[in-house]
PDB file of C-alpha atoms in Angstrom:
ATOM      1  CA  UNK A   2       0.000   0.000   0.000  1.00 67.00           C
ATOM      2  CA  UNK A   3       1.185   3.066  -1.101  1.00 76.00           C
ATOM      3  CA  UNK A   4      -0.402   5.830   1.406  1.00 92.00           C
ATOM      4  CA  UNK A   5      -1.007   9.372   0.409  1.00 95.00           C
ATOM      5  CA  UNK A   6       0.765  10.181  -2.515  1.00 96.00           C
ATOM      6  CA  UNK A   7       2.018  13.751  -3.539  1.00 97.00           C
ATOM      7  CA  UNK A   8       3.047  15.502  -6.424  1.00 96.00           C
ATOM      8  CA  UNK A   9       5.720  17.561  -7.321  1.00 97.00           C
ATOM      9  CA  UNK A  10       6.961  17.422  -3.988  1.00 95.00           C
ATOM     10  CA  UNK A  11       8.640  21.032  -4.713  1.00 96.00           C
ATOM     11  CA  UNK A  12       7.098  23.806  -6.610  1.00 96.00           C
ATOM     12  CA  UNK A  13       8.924  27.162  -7.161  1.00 98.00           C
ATOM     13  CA  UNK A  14       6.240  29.957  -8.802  1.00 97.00           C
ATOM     14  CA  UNK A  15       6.414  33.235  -9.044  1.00 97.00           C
ATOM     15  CA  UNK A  16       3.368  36.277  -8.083  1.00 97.00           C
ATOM     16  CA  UNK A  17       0.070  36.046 -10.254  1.00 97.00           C
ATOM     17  CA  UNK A  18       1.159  32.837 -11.537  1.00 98.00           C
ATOM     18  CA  UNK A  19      -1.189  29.775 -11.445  1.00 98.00           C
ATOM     19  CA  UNK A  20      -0.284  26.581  -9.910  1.00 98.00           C
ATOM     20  CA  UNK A  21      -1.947  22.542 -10.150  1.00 98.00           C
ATOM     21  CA  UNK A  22      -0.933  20.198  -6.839  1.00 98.00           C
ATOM     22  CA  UNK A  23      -1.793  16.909  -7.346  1.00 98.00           C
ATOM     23  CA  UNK A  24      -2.280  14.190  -4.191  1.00 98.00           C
ATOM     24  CA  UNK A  25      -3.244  10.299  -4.919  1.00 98.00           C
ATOM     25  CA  UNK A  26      -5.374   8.826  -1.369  1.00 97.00           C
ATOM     26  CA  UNK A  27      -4.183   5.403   0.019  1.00 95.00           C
ATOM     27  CA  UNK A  28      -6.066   3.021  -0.966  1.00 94.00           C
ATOM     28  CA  UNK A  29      -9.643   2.396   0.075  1.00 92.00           C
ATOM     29  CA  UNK A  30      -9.979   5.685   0.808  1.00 94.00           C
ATOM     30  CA  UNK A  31     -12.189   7.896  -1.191  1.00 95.00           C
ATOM     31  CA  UNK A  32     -12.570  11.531   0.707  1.00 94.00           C
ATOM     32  CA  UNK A  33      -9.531  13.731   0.235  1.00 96.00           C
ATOM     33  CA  UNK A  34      -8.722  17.134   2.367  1.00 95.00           C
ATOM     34  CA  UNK A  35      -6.529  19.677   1.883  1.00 97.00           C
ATOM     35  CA  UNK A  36      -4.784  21.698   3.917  1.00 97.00           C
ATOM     36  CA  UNK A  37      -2.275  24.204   3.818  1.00 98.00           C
ATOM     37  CA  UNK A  38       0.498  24.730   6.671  1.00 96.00           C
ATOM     38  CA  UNK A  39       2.590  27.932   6.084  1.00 95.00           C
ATOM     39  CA  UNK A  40       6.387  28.390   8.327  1.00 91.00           C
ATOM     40  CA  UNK A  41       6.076  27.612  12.115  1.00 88.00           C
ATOM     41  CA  UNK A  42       2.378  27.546  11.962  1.00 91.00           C
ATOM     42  CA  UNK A  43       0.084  24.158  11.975  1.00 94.00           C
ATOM     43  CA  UNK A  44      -2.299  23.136   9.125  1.00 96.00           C
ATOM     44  CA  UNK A  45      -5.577  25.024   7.953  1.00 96.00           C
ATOM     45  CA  UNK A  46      -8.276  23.070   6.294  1.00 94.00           C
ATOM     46  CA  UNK A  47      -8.682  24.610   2.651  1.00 96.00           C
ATOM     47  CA  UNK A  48     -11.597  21.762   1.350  1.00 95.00           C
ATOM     48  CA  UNK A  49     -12.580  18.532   1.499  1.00 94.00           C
ATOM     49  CA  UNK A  50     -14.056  16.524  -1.702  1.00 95.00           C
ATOM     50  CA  UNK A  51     -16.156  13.463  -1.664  1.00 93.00           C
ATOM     51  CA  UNK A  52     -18.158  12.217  -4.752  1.00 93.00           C
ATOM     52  CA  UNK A  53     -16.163  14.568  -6.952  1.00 95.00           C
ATOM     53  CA  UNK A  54     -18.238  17.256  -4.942  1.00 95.00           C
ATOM     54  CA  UNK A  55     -16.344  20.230  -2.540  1.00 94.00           C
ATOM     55  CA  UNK A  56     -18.458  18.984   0.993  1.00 91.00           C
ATOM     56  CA  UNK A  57     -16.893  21.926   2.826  1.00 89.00           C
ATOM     57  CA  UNK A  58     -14.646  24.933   2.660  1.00 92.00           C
ATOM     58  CA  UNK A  59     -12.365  26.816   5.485  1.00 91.00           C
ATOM     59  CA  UNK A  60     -11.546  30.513   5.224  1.00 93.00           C
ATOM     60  CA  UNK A  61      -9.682  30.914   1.982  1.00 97.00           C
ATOM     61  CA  UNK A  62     -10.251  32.445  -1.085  1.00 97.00           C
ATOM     62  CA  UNK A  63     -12.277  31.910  -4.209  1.00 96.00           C
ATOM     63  CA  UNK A  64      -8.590  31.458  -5.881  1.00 97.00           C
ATOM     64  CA  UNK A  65      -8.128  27.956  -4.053  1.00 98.00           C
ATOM     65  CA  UNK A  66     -10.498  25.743  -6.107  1.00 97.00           C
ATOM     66  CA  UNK A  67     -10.314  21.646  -6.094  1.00 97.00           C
ATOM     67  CA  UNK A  68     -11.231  19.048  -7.956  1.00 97.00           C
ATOM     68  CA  UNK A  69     -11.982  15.272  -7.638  1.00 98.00           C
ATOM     69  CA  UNK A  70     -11.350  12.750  -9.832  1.00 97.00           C
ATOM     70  CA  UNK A  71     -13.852   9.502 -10.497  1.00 97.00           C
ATOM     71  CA  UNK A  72     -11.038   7.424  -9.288  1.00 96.00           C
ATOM     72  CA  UNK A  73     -10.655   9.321  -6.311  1.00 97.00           C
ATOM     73  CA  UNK A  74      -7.641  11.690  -6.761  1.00 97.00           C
ATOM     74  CA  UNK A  75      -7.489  15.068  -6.298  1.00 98.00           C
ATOM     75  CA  UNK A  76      -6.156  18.122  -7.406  1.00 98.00           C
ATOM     76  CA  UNK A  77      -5.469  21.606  -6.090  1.00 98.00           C
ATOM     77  CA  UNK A  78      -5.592  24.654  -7.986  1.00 98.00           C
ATOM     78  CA  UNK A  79      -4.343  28.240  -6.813  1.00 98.00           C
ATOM     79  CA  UNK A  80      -4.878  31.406  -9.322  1.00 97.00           C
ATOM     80  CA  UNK A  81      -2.982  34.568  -9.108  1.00 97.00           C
ATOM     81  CA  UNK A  82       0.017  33.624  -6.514  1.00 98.00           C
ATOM     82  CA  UNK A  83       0.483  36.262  -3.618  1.00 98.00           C
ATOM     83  CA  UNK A  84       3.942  35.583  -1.697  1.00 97.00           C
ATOM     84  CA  UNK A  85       1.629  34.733   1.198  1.00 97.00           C
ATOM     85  CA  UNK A  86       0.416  31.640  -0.534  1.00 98.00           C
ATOM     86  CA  UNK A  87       3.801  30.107   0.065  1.00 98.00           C
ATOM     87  CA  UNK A  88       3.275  27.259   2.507  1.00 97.00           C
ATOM     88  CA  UNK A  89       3.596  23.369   2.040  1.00 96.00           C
ATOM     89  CA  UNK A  90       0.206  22.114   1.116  1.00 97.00           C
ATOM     90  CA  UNK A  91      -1.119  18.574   2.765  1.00 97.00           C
ATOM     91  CA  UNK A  92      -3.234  16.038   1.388  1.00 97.00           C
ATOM     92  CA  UNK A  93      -4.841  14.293   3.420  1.00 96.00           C
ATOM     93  CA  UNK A  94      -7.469  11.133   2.594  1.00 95.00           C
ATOM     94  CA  UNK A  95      -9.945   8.566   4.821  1.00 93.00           C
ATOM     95  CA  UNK A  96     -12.568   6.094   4.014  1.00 91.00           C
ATOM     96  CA  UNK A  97     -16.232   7.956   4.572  1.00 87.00           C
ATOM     97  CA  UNK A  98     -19.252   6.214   6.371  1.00 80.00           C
ATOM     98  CA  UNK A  99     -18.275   6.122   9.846  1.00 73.00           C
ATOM     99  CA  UNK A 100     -18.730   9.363  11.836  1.00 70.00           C
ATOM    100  CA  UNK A 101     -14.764   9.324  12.312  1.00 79.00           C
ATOM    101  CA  UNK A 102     -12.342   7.431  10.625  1.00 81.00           C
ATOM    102  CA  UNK A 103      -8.410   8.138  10.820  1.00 87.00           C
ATOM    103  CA  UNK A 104      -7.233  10.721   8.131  1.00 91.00           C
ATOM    104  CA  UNK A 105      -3.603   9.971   6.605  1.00 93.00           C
ATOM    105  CA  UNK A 106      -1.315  12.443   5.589  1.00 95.00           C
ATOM    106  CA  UNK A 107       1.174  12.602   2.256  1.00 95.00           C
ATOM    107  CA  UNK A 108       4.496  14.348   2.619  1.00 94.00           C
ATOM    108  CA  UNK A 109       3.203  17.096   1.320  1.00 95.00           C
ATOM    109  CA  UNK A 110       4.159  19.860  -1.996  1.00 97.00           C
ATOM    110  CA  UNK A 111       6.396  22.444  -0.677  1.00 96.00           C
ATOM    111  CA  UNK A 112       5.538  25.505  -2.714  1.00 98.00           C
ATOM    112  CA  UNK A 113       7.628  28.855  -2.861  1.00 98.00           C
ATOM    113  CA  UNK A 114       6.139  31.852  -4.520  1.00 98.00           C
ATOM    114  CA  UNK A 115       9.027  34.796  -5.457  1.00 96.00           C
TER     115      UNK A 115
ATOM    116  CA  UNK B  11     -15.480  30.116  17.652  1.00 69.00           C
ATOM    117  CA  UNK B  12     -13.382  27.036  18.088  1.00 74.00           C
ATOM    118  CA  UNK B  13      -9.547  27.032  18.722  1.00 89.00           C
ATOM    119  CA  UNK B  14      -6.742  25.135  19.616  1.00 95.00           C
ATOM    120  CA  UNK B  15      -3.986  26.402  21.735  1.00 96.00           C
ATOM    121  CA  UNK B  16      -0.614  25.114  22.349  1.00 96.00           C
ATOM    122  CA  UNK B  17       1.090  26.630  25.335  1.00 91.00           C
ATOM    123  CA  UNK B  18       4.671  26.312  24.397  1.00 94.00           C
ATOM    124  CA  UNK B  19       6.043  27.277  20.962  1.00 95.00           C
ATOM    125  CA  UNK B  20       9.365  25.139  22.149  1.00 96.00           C
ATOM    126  CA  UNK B  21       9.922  22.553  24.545  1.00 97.00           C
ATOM    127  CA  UNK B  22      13.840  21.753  25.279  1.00 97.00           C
ATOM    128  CA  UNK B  23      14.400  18.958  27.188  1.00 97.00           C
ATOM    129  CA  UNK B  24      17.506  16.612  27.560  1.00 97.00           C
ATOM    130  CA  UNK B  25      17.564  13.052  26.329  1.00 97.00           C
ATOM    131  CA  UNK B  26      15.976  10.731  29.323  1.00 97.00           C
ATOM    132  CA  UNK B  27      13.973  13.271  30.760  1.00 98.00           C
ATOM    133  CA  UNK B  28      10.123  13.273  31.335  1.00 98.00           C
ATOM    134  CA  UNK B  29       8.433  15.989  29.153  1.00 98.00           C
ATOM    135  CA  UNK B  30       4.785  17.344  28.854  1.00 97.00           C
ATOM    136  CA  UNK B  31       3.262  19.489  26.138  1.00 98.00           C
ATOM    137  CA  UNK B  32       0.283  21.474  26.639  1.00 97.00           C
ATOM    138  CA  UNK B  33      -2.643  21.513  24.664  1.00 97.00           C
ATOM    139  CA  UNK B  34      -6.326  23.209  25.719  1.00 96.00           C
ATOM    140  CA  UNK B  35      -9.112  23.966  23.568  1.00 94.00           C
ATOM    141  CA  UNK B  36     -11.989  25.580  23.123  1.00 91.00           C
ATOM    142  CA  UNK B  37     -15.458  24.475  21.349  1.00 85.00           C
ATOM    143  CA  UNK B  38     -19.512  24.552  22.299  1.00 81.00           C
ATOM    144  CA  UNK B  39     -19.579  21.337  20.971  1.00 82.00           C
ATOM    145  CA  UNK B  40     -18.418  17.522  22.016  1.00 83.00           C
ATOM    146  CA  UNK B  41     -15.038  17.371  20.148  1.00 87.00           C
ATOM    147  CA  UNK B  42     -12.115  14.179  19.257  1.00 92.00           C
ATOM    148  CA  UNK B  43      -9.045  15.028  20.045  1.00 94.00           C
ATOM    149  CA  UNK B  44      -5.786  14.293  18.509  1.00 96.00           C
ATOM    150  CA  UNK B  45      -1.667  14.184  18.666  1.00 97.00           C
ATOM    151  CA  UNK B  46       0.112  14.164  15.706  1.00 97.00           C
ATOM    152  CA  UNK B  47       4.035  14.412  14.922  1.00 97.00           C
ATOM    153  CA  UNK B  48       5.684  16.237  12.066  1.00 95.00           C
ATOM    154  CA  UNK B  49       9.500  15.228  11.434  1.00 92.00           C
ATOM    155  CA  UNK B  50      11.384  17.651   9.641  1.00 86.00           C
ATOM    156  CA  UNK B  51      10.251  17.779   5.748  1.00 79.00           C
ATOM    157  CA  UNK B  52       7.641  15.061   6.133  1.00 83.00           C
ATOM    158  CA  UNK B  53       4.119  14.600   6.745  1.00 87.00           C
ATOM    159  CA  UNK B  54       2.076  14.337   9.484  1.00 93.00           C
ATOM    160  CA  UNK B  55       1.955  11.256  11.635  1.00 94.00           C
ATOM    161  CA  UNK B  56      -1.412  10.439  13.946  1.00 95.00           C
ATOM    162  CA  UNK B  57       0.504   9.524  17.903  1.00 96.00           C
ATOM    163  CA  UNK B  58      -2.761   8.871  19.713  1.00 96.00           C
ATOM    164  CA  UNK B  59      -6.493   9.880  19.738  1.00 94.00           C
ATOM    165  CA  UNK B  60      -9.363  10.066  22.032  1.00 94.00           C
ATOM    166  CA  UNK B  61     -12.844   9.552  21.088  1.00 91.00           C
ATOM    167  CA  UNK B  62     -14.632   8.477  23.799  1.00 88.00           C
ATOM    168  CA  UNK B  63     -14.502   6.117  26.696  1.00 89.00           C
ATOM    169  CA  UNK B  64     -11.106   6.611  29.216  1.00 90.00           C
ATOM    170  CA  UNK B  65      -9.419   9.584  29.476  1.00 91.00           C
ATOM    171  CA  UNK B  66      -5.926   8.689  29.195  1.00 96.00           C
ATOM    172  CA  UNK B  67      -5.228   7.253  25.938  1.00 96.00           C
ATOM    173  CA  UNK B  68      -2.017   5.642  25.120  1.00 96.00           C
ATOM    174  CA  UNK B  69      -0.181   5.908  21.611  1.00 95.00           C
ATOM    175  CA  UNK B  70       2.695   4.676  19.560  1.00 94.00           C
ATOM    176  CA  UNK B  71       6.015   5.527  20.483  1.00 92.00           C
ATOM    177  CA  UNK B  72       5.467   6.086  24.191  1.00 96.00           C
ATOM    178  CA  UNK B  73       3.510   8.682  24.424  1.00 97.00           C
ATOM    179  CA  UNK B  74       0.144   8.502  26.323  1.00 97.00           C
ATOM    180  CA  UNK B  75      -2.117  11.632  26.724  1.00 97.00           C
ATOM    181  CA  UNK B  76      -5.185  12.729  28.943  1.00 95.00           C
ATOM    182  CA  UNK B  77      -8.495  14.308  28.400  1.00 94.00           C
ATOM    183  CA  UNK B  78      -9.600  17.092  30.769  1.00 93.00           C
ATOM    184  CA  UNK B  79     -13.246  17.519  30.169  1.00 90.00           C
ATOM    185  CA  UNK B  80     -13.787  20.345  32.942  1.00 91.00           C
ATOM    186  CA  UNK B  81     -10.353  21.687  32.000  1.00 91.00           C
ATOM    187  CA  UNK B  82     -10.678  21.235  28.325  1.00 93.00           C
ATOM    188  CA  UNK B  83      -7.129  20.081  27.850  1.00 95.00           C
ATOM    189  CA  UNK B  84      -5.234  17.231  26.037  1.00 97.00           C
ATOM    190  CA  UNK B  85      -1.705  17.488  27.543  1.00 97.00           C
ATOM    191  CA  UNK B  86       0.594  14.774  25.939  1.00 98.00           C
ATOM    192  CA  UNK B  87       3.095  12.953  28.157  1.00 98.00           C
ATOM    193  CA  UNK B  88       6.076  10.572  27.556  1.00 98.00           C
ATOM    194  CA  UNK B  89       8.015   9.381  30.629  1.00 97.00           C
ATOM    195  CA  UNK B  90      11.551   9.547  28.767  1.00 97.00           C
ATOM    196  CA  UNK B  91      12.473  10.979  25.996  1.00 97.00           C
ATOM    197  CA  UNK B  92      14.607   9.863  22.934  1.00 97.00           C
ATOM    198  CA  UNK B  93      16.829  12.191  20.897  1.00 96.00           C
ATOM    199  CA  UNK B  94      14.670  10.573  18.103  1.00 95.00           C
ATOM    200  CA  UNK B  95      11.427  12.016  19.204  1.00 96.00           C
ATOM    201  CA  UNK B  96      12.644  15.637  18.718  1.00 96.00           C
ATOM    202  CA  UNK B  97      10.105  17.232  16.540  1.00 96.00           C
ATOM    203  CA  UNK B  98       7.193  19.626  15.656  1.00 97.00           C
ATOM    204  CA  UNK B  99       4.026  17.928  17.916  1.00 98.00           C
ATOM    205  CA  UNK B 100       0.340  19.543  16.462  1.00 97.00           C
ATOM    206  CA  UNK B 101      -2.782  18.918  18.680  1.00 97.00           C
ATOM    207  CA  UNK B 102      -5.994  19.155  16.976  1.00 96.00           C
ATOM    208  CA  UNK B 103      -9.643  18.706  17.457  1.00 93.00           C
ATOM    209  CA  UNK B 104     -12.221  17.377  15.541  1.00 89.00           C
ATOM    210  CA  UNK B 105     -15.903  19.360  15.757  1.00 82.00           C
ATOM    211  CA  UNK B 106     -18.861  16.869  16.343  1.00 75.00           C
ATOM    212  CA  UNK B 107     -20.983  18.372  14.206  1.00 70.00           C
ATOM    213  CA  UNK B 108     -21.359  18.698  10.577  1.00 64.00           C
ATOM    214  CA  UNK B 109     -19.801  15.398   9.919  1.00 61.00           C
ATOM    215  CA  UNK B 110     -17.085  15.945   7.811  1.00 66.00           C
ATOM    216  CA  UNK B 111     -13.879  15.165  10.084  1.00 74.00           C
ATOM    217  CA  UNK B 112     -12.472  18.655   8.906  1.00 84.00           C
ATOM    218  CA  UNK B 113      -9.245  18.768  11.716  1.00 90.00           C
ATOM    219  CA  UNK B 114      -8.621  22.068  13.599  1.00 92.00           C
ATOM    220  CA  UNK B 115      -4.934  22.338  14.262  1.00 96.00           C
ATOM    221  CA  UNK B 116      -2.859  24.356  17.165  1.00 96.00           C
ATOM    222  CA  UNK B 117      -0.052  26.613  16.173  1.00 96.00           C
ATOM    223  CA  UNK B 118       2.959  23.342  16.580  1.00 97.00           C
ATOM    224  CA  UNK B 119       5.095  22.763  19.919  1.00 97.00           C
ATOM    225  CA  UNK B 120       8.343  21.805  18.515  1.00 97.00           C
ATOM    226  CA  UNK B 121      10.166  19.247  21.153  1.00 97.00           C
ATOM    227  CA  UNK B 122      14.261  19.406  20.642  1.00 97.00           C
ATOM    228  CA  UNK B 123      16.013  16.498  22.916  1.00 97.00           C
ATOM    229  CA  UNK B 124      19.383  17.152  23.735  1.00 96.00           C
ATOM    230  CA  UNK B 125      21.926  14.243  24.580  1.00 94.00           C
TER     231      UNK B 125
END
């Protein structure tokens, strides 16, 4: 088994650009979060996708949009870069239909905006 | 509005030694509560987790935490510590309502064990 798979596991950007993070869930698992954890602080929840549907949004920007695929992966989408945006962005993925069930992290996409 | 606090930003302690971080939290509704541990340029790694049923929960690596209802804290203990376990430590909660397991994080205690 895999786990929570990441990709690129660096990105380097630059202001106003647009940038695609992609994260694979272990599997069996088919709801994916995202999260985004900038220097010294923890994680904030961006979204969470299940049936290829956004289920619920934190505080962040129309810019952060998300996407599920049919076969469960996700992708994370970030228009017009601000410096601030630079943070290393988590995946995160769990089976649904319990009312909790663990949530397993990838390493993560470090991204640097300039 | 719901928030997690970690008391200590850094935690030095020297190889052997008991340590304790601090973790309280705020929410008006029934929350889980979590550990997890974040070695340097990976992921995040679940230690323990309480849910329900007794208050002191015990997790991988040693580490064993209690749940303070009337105190509304999560402090997570480990008798002696390993230069190994030096680390970034994240409590979170998890709000029981809406049902979608979304985790709310503290700010990160990193632990540094010195030999």
């Amino acid at each position: 088994d895999a786990g929570v798979t990441q990709s690129p596991t660096h990105l380097i950007k630059t202001r106003g650009q647009q940038v695609t993070l992609r994260c694979s869930p272990k599997s069996g698992h088919d709801t994916v979060s995202w999260y985004q954890q900038a220097l010294g602080q923890g994680p904030q929840f961006i979204f969470q996708y299940y049936e290829e549907e956004e289920r619920q949004r934190g505080n962040f920007p129309d810019r952060f949009s998300g996407h599920q695929f049919p076969n469960y992966s996700s992708e994370l989408n970030v228009n017009a870069l601000l410096l601030g945006d630079s943070a290393l962005y988590l995946c995160a993925s769990r089976r649904s239909g319990e009312e909790y069930n663990e949530q397993f992290f990838g390493p993560g996409t470090r991204l640097t905006v300039l | 509005a719901q928030s997690v606090t970690q008391l200590d930003s850094q935690v030095p302690v020297f190889e052997e030694a008991p340590v304790e971080l601090r973790c309280n939290y705020s929410s008006s509704v029934s929350v889980y509560l979590f550990w997890y541990v974040q070695y340097p340029n990976q992921g995040l790694q679940l230690l323990l987790k309480y849910l329900s049923g007794s208050t002191l929960v015990k997790g991988i690596n040693g580490f064993e935490a209690e749940f303070n209802k009337s105190q509304t804290s999560f402090h997570l203990r480990k008798p002696s510590v390993h230069i190994s376990d030096t680390a970034e430590y994240f409590c979170a909660v998890i709000l029981l309502s809406g049902g979608y397991n979304k985790l709310i994080f503290g700010a990160g205690t990193r632990l540094a064990v010195h030999p």
